[in-house]
């Protein structure tokens, strides 16, 4: 392959042929599932996969089953040539870019559905979203059978949903969470940032700042509910239009928690103009900090 291209396959048989040859050579395989519109956050996932595995497959599939609003699917940014140009210099070994007919042939009738961790937060106002994610990622795991798969911590609830079904279904793939990549302002990199105008770019980092400030207050012993209210006030005060959620949850179960007793996570989603931005930060009790 030249430095400007990545070997691309579009069928499951072609994918499995390549994987079989790597396996015969004793090589380990890392998988980086994406929906394209690649940014430095995705490239960070590729680098994390390359650090751990001999071969790296990136998948590019805009999964219709995880869009609860058809209008979002129709405007979702698509540009395989641009995405390939970003992956080629990294030396990605294979791009799997199936069509909808390959992933969901006629008569496809199966849904992977996870309860518990998928409820509330982003699952609350996006019915069917995590069923769509769980179904497509299960398929990608079984199609490629990698040793490990890499997902960004920015989509923390998605990461926990994927961990849950991989454990429950005993799919022998290690699910690796990779730290969120941020702009120098602290803003989490996301395909949705492309919807922001110049003024909104200045406002957007306030979501992360507010999460960090709220985490500090909770660690310092402030009442969780008042720290959360203050966090929301700061986000709106900075210029966001509305807050979908700003919550404090147990890190493993994602159940609401009223006090900092176990490793926890602050998670938020807020609207800024046309973009619904999400972010989250870890909150660890001081006495556990050294143990993690
Ligand atoms: O995070 C994403 O880009 C998607 O939800 C994923 C994991 C590729 C499944 O379509």
Coordinates of N, CA, C and O and ligand atoms in Angstrom, one line a residue, residues 32-36 42 59 61-63 66 76 129 132-134 136-137 140 151-152 155 158 162, ligand 1:
X32 N -10.7 -0.5 15.8 CA -11.1 0.8 16.2 C -12.4 1.1 15.4 O -12.4 1.5 14.2
X33 N -13.6 0.9 16.0 CA -14.8 1.2 15.3 C -15.1 2.7 15.2 O -14.9 3.4 16.2
X34 N -15.5 3.2 14.0 CA -15.8 4.6 13.9 C -17.0 4.7 13.0 O -17.4 3.8 12.2
X35 N -17.6 5.9 13.0 CA -18.6 6.3 12.0 C -18.0 7.4 11.1 O -18.8 8.1 10.4
X36 N -16.7 7.4 10.9 CA -16.1 8.4 10.0 C -16.1 9.8 10.7 O -16.1 9.9 11.9
X42 N -10.1 10.2 17.2 CA -10.1 8.9 16.5 C -8.7 8.5 16.3 O -8.3 7.3 16.5
X59 N -12.9 0.6 11.4 CA -14.1 0.3 10.7 C -14.8 1.7 10.5 O -14.7 2.6 11.3
X61 N -18.5 2.9 9.4 CA -19.9 2.6 9.1 C -20.8 3.5 9.8 O -20.8 3.5 11.1
X62 N -21.6 4.3 9.1 CA -22.5 5.2 9.7 C -23.8 4.4 10.0 O -24.5 4.0 9.1
X63 N -23.9 4.0 11.3 CA -24.9 3.0 11.7 C -26.3 3.5 11.8 O -26.6 4.2 12.8
X66 N -28.5 3.5 15.2 CA -28.3 4.2 16.5 C -28.7 5.7 16.4 O -28.5 6.4 17.3
X76 N -25.5 13.6 8.8 CA -24.3 13.1 9.4 C -23.1 13.3 8.4 O -23.3 12.8 7.3
X129 N -31.1 4.2 21.0 CA -29.7 4.5 20.6 C -28.7 3.5 21.0 O -27.9 3.0 20.1
X132 N -28.9 0.2 19.2 CA -28.3 0.3 17.9 C -26.8 0.2 18.0 O -26.1 -0.5 17.2
X133 N -26.2 0.8 19.0 CA -24.7 0.8 19.2 C -24.3 -0.7 19.6 O -23.4 -1.3 19.0
X134 N -25.1 -1.3 20.5 CA -24.7 -2.6 21.0 C -24.8 -3.6 19.8 O -24.0 -4.6 19.7
X136 N -24.6 -3.1 16.5 CA -23.5 -3.0 15.5 C -22.2 -3.3 16.0 O -21.4 -4.0 15.3
X137 N -21.9 -3.0 17.3 CA -20.5 -3.3 17.8 C -20.4 -4.8 18.0 O -19.3 -5.4 17.8
X140 N -19.5 -6.1 14.6 CA -18.1 -5.8 14.3 C -17.2 -6.7 15.0 O -16.2 -7.1 14.5
X151 N -12.2 2.3 22.4 CA -13.3 3.3 22.4 C -12.9 4.5 23.2 O -12.3 4.3 24.3
X152 N -13.4 5.7 22.8 CA -13.0 6.9 23.6 C -13.9 7.0 24.9 O -15.0 6.7 24.9
X155 N -17.4 9.2 25.2 CA -18.7 8.5 25.2 C -18.7 7.5 26.3 O -18.7 6.2 26.0
X158 N -21.5 4.9 26.5 CA -21.3 3.9 25.4 C -20.3 2.9 25.7 O -20.4 1.6 25.5
X162 N -20.8 -1.2 26.1 CA -20.0 -2.2 25.3 C -19.3 -3.2 26.2 O -19.3 -4.4 26.0
Ligands
LIG1 O1 -18.7 6.0 18.8 C1 -19.1 5.8 17.6 O2 -18.5 6.4 16.7 C2 -20.1 4.8 17.3 O3 -21.1 4.8 18.3 C3 -19.6 3.4 17.1 C4 -19.0 2.8 18.4 C5 -18.6 3.3 16.0 C6 -20.7 2.4 16.8 O4 -21.4 2.8 15.6

